[in-house]
Amino acid sequence: MAVEEEGLRVFQSVKIKIGEAKNLPPYPGPNKMRDCYCTVNLDQEEVFRTKIIEKSLCPFYGEDFYCEIPRSFRHLSFYIFDRDVFRRDSIIGKVAVKKEDLQKYHGRDTWFQFQHVDADSEVQGKVHLELRLSEVITDSGVVCHKLAARVIECQGLPIVNGQCDPYATVTLFGPSRSEAKKTKVKRKTNNPQFDEVFYFEVTRPLSYTRRSHFDIEEEDVDKMAVRIDLWNASNLKFGDEFLGEIKIPLTVLGQSSVHEAWYFLQPRDNGSKSIKPDDLGSLRLNIVYTEDHVFPAEYYCPLRDLLLKSADVEPVSASAAHVLGEVCREKQEAAIPLVRLFLHYGKIVPFLSAIANAEVNRTLDPNTIFRGNSLTSKCIDETMKLAGMHYLQVTLKPIIDEICGDHKPCEIDPVKLKDAENLDNNRENLRHYVDRIFTVITNSGVSCPTVMCDIFFSLRESAAKRFQVDHDVRYTAVSSFIFLRFFAPAILSPNLFHLRPHHPDPQTSRTLTLISKTIQTLGSLAKSKSASFKESYMASFYDFFNEHKYADAVKNFLDLISSSGRRDHKRIETPIMLKEGFMIKRAQGRKRFGRKNFKKRWFCLTNHEFMYHKNKVDHPLCNIPIENILAVEKLEEESFKMKNMFQVIQPERALYIQANNCVEAKDWIDILTKVSQCNKKRLSMYHPSAYLNGHWLCCKASSDSAAGCSPCTGGLPANIQLDVDGDRETERIYSLFSTYMSKLDKMQEACGSKSVYDGPEQEEYSGFVIDDPQETYKTLKLLAANVHTLEQEHAQYKKDKFMKTKYGSQEHPIGDKSFQCYTRQQSESST
């Protein structure tokens, strides 16, 4: 979800690896151990939670999380909780990284010290206010000054314990006085509209002698300030919760006597500082925050066209896409945007065929074919992840779920065997799991996505042509990807392939490791199977699978998925579970006299239907066929005074649903929209608010069947796996070229060196693959020109934005440190 900024779209995303925590404070009891989990928060809104690690003060999580960030934020925060069975889970500490500091830790493992958490420091949101100082002439002709403080509205206040009933207090204070006033409480909203004005006497004549007032000289005005405190009205005995404050000295009024601005709420000055950070332990994180500024499509045409021609360039090593792989520090950096771009424009197969054929021709030994971390290998890996995600759901997810649920012992290393375990029983358990997974994989050929089959056919043909004597190379070229780089990693780490929500527990992880090793060896068709294992216990276990039927099954499977005649890809009839989880829904009114209240339900989405259950294991209470979904859109918060709501519009009614957070709401809206995109009766207009009390809140139409009043959001591709924004991927490729511009220059020097001397390569140029220096040089010159043009466009945009942006606006409130950092950079660059 992009933020529009004057024709330019801004995308934010974050990829986080939560490693481990260490040296947590012991529990104050005889056991001293804790059951801990970690949450990821945008400010104070939780968007991810790890599994619970029991009985440890140094819990290891090893969990990965990625999300598109649909709103602005100030801090990326991580909280460590101790689970409590009888009371609310207690917070041990937190790590809060400011948005402007995220680039400092980009892509590297970093240990962060946990900080103490107290209510006075947990703030988020912003407030809009106006101060006006005016002169008032009394009946006796004396001039006094009065201050009008207008609290207009707030946005993005935190939701405390599931609710937010905010109010504000306005205090005028100085060296010798303090006077406070309070707004009305706004119920069930974290974006309250107050629009209340409070008047304060600032200066009075010295003859004014009522004891209840202070005599204030005019020069003391400069020492006065206004403080706005935001509170959540609570029914709890502990009192109202503090939400944040701002302090504004009256000197901001200056000569104009009027000040109107947005402010970020700040923590209270008296926040607790008593506990040292070292006392709370630390957390290892790897954070990759990305912010893409994407121009309209026409800006990227020259660079995009140059990239998409890569498959037709002779030799392919002189193409723009191949050059990107040469200059990037890691091939993976180049592979991700390249694959997504070529998939989006339907050119992935010819591109991969071209670079794979070039790599095969450079390979001398058939036993090492596609074994390195080349651009070809990384691009095919990324293609399989994108195109094959639902293929994995169909083949592996049911058996992986069973293994994770059964917890059967499968350890076959005698050294690691537990006292109560039997080696023969463990071997039988493991053999049973391996047999089932092997059978599921080798019987799944008809379900393999067509794009993967086309790539495998190309690999098979290139390898067979290059190594005509080796008859097995046509199998190993394909198995090195489908088994070694696709099925085996998915079994080993199912959470990374969306087969499980969390990293498995240690025992299950060990079981999956043993299964993955065996499946990988079965699929490799190595001539000496036992020799491929370093461990003797694995070699002896593999004797179970030395029968010819296993090798024959692998070859039949590989033949099927790499066959040139395989174009009649069968439609998968088995329902694929796309997404599931608890959310809150409003009763749809299917019963004439039923109460339309809100209830928590377990929602499931497959490629066939959208349904919800009372609990996860219960039968569904409602099934909505995908073809009955006419639109999926956000629901305005004012409808029910609830945040993160969306609506699933059906022919007869709309289903109103509240997600747990903004990221989850976006995910549900996106995937529901994608699966229903091809429905013939999809709506073009909808109602952004609910139908309540006999009319639509948005357009006031009285008929519940009235046509929508707002256009539906733009259409999305129906193919779920390949939903790609081509302009965004081209922008990312530009950013990589811009980052590695020095290497582009070095590569141009290398081309000149080879063309002129045609002698031994200089050592500094030996890292580049350059088959045709002249063609490569032409491509490099075009790339440099395109990158330079886009750099100028970005620089001009930043300059224009800097000139137009007002500090204190709704987009950049006072207290926005990231904007202050940005303005400082712009001032330095202009200087």
PDB file of C-alpha atoms in Angstrom, residues 265-411:
ATOM      1  CA  LEU A 265       2.900  13.763  21.281  1.00  0.00           C
ATOM      2  CA  GLN A 266       5.921  13.345  23.550  1.00  0.00           C
ATOM      3  CA  PRO A 267       6.597  11.264  26.689  1.00  0.00           C
ATOM      4  CA  ARG A 268       6.478  12.897  30.102  1.00  0.00           C
ATOM      5  CA  ASP A 269       9.721  14.294  31.439  1.00  0.00           C
ATOM      6  CA  ASN A 270       9.403  12.390  34.698  1.00  0.00           C
ATOM      7  CA  GLY A 271       9.475   8.962  33.012  1.00  0.00           C
ATOM      8  CA  SER A 272      11.138   6.354  35.194  1.00  0.00           C
ATOM      9  CA  LYS A 273      14.931   6.239  34.804  1.00  0.00           C
ATOM     10  CA  SER A 274      15.680   4.062  37.798  1.00  0.00           C
ATOM     11  CA  ILE A 275      16.625   0.796  36.081  1.00  0.00           C
ATOM     12  CA  LYS A 276      19.834   0.554  34.090  1.00  0.00           C
ATOM     13  CA  PRO A 277      19.463  -0.895  30.569  1.00  0.00           C
ATOM     14  CA  ASP A 278      22.106  -3.527  31.324  1.00  0.00           C
ATOM     15  CA  ASP A 279      19.862  -5.048  33.987  1.00  0.00           C
ATOM     16  CA  LEU A 280      17.241  -6.140  31.441  1.00  0.00           C
ATOM     17  CA  GLY A 281      19.302  -8.126  28.927  1.00  0.00           C
ATOM     18  CA  SER A 282      19.610  -7.662  25.159  1.00  0.00           C
ATOM     19  CA  LEU A 283      18.087  -8.799  21.861  1.00  0.00           C
ATOM     20  CA  ARG A 284      19.803  -9.748  18.596  1.00  0.00           C
ATOM     21  CA  LEU A 285      18.038  -8.377  15.506  1.00  0.00           C
ATOM     22  CA  ASN A 286      18.660  -8.031  11.791  1.00  0.00           C
ATOM     23  CA  ILE A 287      16.527  -5.219  10.331  1.00  0.00           C
ATOM     24  CA  VAL A 288      16.176  -4.309   6.658  1.00  0.00           C
ATOM     25  CA  TYR A 289      13.965  -1.250   6.196  1.00  0.00           C
ATOM     26  CA  THR A 290      13.228  -0.170   2.631  1.00  0.00           C
ATOM     27  CA  GLU A 291      11.543   2.984   1.389  1.00  0.00           C
ATOM     28  CA  ASP A 292      10.855   3.085  -2.357  1.00  0.00           C
ATOM     29  CA  HIS A 293       9.965   6.378  -4.056  1.00  0.00           C
ATOM     30  CA  VAL A 294       8.295   5.311  -7.310  1.00  0.00           C
ATOM     31  CA  PHE A 295       7.671   7.723 -10.195  1.00  0.00           C
ATOM     32  CA  PRO A 296       4.987   7.221 -12.875  1.00  0.00           C
ATOM     33  CA  ALA A 297       5.709   4.447 -15.412  1.00  0.00           C
ATOM     34  CA  GLU A 298       7.000   6.723 -18.187  1.00  0.00           C
ATOM     35  CA  TYR A 299      10.038   7.696 -16.065  1.00  0.00           C
ATOM     36  CA  TYR A 300      11.277   4.093 -16.120  1.00  0.00           C
ATOM     37  CA  CYS A 301      10.649   3.222 -19.791  1.00  0.00           C
ATOM     38  CA  PRO A 302      14.288   3.480 -21.029  1.00  0.00           C
ATOM     39  CA  LEU A 303      15.767   1.453 -18.148  1.00  0.00           C
ATOM     40  CA  ARG A 304      12.909  -1.078 -18.126  1.00  0.00           C
ATOM     41  CA  ASP A 305      13.154  -1.664 -21.888  1.00  0.00           C
ATOM     42  CA  LEU A 306      16.913  -2.133 -21.629  1.00  0.00           C
ATOM     43  CA  LEU A 307      16.426  -4.754 -18.903  1.00  0.00           C
ATOM     44  CA  LEU A 308      13.624  -6.636 -20.661  1.00  0.00           C
ATOM     45  CA  LYS A 309      15.751  -7.008 -23.838  1.00  0.00           C
ATOM     46  CA  SER A 310      18.357  -8.972 -21.850  1.00  0.00           C
ATOM     47  CA  ALA A 311      17.237 -12.407 -23.114  1.00  0.00           C
ATOM     48  CA  ASP A 312      17.813 -11.307 -26.725  1.00  0.00           C
ATOM     49  CA  VAL A 313      21.290  -9.825 -26.227  1.00  0.00           C
ATOM     50  CA  GLU A 314      24.201 -11.830 -27.678  1.00  0.00           C
ATOM     51  CA  PRO A 315      26.072 -12.790 -25.594  1.00  0.00           C
ATOM     52  CA  VAL A 316      23.754 -12.625 -22.587  1.00  0.00           C
ATOM     53  CA  SER A 317      26.693 -11.572 -20.370  1.00  0.00           C
ATOM     54  CA  ALA A 318      26.536  -8.199 -22.177  1.00  0.00           C
ATOM     55  CA  SER A 319      22.893  -7.643 -21.154  1.00  0.00           C
ATOM     56  CA  ALA A 320      21.717  -5.128 -18.555  1.00  0.00           C
ATOM     57  CA  ALA A 321      20.270  -7.815 -16.265  1.00  0.00           C
ATOM     58  CA  HIS A 322      23.503  -9.829 -16.280  1.00  0.00           C
ATOM     59  CA  VAL A 323      25.531  -6.672 -15.602  1.00  0.00           C
ATOM     60  CA  LEU A 324      23.388  -6.031 -12.508  1.00  0.00           C
ATOM     61  CA  GLY A 325      24.356  -9.460 -11.181  1.00  0.00           C
ATOM     62  CA  GLU A 326      28.014  -8.677 -11.819  1.00  0.00           C
ATOM     63  CA  VAL A 327      28.106  -5.369  -9.930  1.00  0.00           C
ATOM     64  CA  CYS A 328      25.954  -6.282  -6.890  1.00  0.00           C
ATOM     65  CA  ARG A 329      27.790  -7.458  -3.795  1.00  0.00           C
ATOM     66  CA  GLU A 330      25.361 -10.384  -3.383  1.00  0.00           C
ATOM     67  CA  LYS A 331      23.692 -12.126  -6.335  1.00  0.00           C
ATOM     68  CA  GLN A 332      20.502 -12.328  -4.272  1.00  0.00           C
ATOM     69  CA  GLU A 333      20.256  -8.528  -4.280  1.00  0.00           C
ATOM     70  CA  ALA A 334      19.984  -8.549  -8.059  1.00  0.00           C
ATOM     71  CA  ALA A 335      17.883 -11.715  -8.366  1.00  0.00           C
ATOM     72  CA  ILE A 336      14.868 -10.553  -6.337  1.00  0.00           C
ATOM     73  CA  PRO A 337      13.855  -7.454  -8.361  1.00  0.00           C
ATOM     74  CA  LEU A 338      14.954  -8.996 -11.693  1.00  0.00           C
ATOM     75  CA  VAL A 339      12.790 -12.099 -11.258  1.00  0.00           C
ATOM     76  CA  ARG A 340       9.781 -10.080 -10.167  1.00  0.00           C
ATOM     77  CA  LEU A 341      10.169  -7.687 -13.106  1.00  0.00           C
ATOM     78  CA  PHE A 342      10.532 -10.465 -15.705  1.00  0.00           C
ATOM     79  CA  LEU A 343       7.630 -12.414 -14.186  1.00  0.00           C
ATOM     80  CA  HIS A 344       5.448  -9.323 -14.331  1.00  0.00           C
ATOM     81  CA  TYR A 345       6.110  -8.857 -18.044  1.00  0.00           C
ATOM     82  CA  GLY A 346       5.958 -12.599 -18.894  1.00  0.00           C
ATOM     83  CA  LYS A 347       9.623 -12.850 -19.946  1.00  0.00           C
ATOM     84  CA  ILE A 348      11.080 -14.924 -17.129  1.00  0.00           C
ATOM     85  CA  VAL A 349      11.464 -18.191 -19.078  1.00  0.00           C
ATOM     86  CA  PRO A 350      13.506 -16.787 -22.021  1.00  0.00           C
ATOM     87  CA  PHE A 351      15.669 -14.758 -19.617  1.00  0.00           C
ATOM     88  CA  LEU A 352      16.436 -17.710 -17.333  1.00  0.00           C
ATOM     89  CA  SER A 353      16.986 -19.977 -20.350  1.00  0.00           C
ATOM     90  CA  ALA A 354      19.558 -17.546 -21.737  1.00  0.00           C
ATOM     91  CA  ILE A 355      21.601 -17.090 -18.540  1.00  0.00           C
ATOM     92  CA  ALA A 356      21.312 -20.821 -17.663  1.00  0.00           C
ATOM     93  CA  ASN A 357      22.569 -21.846 -21.100  1.00  0.00           C
ATOM     94  CA  ALA A 358      25.523 -19.456 -20.746  1.00  0.00           C
ATOM     95  CA  GLU A 359      26.381 -20.913 -17.325  1.00  0.00           C
ATOM     96  CA  VAL A 360      26.124 -24.508 -18.593  1.00  0.00           C
ATOM     97  CA  ASN A 361      28.513 -23.690 -21.417  1.00  0.00           C
ATOM     98  CA  ARG A 362      31.044 -22.364 -18.879  1.00  0.00           C
ATOM     99  CA  THR A 363      30.709 -25.492 -16.680  1.00  0.00           C
ATOM    100  CA  LEU A 364      33.438 -28.124 -17.180  1.00  0.00           C
ATOM    101  CA  ASP A 365      32.246 -30.935 -14.885  1.00  0.00           C
ATOM    102  CA  PRO A 366      28.636 -32.208 -15.090  1.00  0.00           C
ATOM    103  CA  ASN A 367      28.757 -33.093 -11.369  1.00  0.00           C
ATOM    104  CA  THR A 368      29.052 -29.376 -10.466  1.00  0.00           C
ATOM    105  CA  ILE A 369      26.261 -28.118 -12.697  1.00  0.00           C
ATOM    106  CA  PHE A 370      24.236 -25.312 -11.031  1.00  0.00           C
ATOM    107  CA  ARG A 371      25.932 -25.938  -7.675  1.00  0.00           C
ATOM    108  CA  GLY A 372      27.354 -22.434  -7.184  1.00  0.00           C
ATOM    109  CA  ASN A 373      25.617 -19.266  -5.972  1.00  0.00           C
ATOM    110  CA  SER A 374      25.446 -17.770  -9.451  1.00  0.00           C
ATOM    111  CA  LEU A 375      22.909 -15.290 -10.800  1.00  0.00           C
ATOM    112  CA  THR A 376      21.180 -18.206 -12.571  1.00  0.00           C
ATOM    113  CA  SER A 377      20.822 -20.232  -9.351  1.00  0.00           C
ATOM    114  CA  LYS A 378      19.560 -17.279  -7.327  1.00  0.00           C
ATOM    115  CA  CYS A 379      17.066 -16.238 -10.021  1.00  0.00           C
ATOM    116  CA  ILE A 380      15.620 -19.736 -10.348  1.00  0.00           C
ATOM    117  CA  ASP A 381      15.427 -20.006  -6.529  1.00  0.00           C
ATOM    118  CA  GLU A 382      13.462 -16.765  -6.379  1.00  0.00           C
ATOM    119  CA  THR A 383      11.168 -17.843  -9.245  1.00  0.00           C
ATOM    120  CA  MET A 384      10.340 -21.111  -7.469  1.00  0.00           C
ATOM    121  CA  LYS A 385       9.561 -19.231  -4.249  1.00  0.00           C
ATOM    122  CA  LEU A 386       7.141 -16.918  -6.031  1.00  0.00           C
ATOM    123  CA  ALA A 387       5.512 -19.302  -8.498  1.00  0.00           C
ATOM    124  CA  GLY A 388       5.688 -22.435  -6.353  1.00  0.00           C
ATOM    125  CA  MET A 389       4.364 -21.205  -3.002  1.00  0.00           C
ATOM    126  CA  HIS A 390       0.907 -22.734  -3.472  1.00  0.00           C
ATOM    127  CA  TYR A 391       2.446 -25.867  -4.959  1.00  0.00           C
ATOM    128  CA  LEU A 392       4.194 -26.338  -1.597  1.00  0.00           C
ATOM    129  CA  GLN A 393       0.918 -25.716   0.223  1.00  0.00           C
ATOM    130  CA  VAL A 394      -0.721 -28.565  -1.711  1.00  0.00           C
ATOM    131  CA  THR A 395       2.143 -31.039  -1.424  1.00  0.00           C
ATOM    132  CA  LEU A 396       3.939 -30.500   1.876  1.00  0.00           C
ATOM    133  CA  LYS A 397       1.740 -28.516   4.269  1.00  0.00           C
ATOM    134  CA  PRO A 398      -0.571 -31.361   5.437  1.00  0.00           C
ATOM    135  CA  ILE A 399       2.281 -33.723   6.326  1.00  0.00           C
ATOM    136  CA  ILE A 400       4.424 -30.915   7.837  1.00  0.00           C
ATOM    137  CA  ASP A 401       1.464 -29.932  10.051  1.00  0.00           C
ATOM    138  CA  GLU A 402       1.119 -33.549  11.146  1.00  0.00           C
ATOM    139  CA  ILE A 403       4.819 -33.873  12.003  1.00  0.00           C
ATOM    140  CA  CYS A 404       4.733 -30.636  14.031  1.00  0.00           C
ATOM    141  CA  GLY A 405       1.585 -31.779  15.835  1.00  0.00           C
ATOM    142  CA  ASP A 406       2.594 -35.401  16.581  1.00  0.00           C
ATOM    143  CA  HIS A 407       6.007 -34.739  18.198  1.00  0.00           C
ATOM    144  CA  LYS A 408       7.045 -38.345  17.550  1.00  0.00           C
ATOM    145  CA  PRO A 409      10.699 -39.048  18.466  1.00  0.00           C
ATOM    146  CA  CYS A 410      12.791 -39.571  15.309  1.00  0.00           C
ATOM    147  CA  GLU A 411      16.376 -39.177  16.579  1.00  0.00           C
TER     148      GLU A 411
END
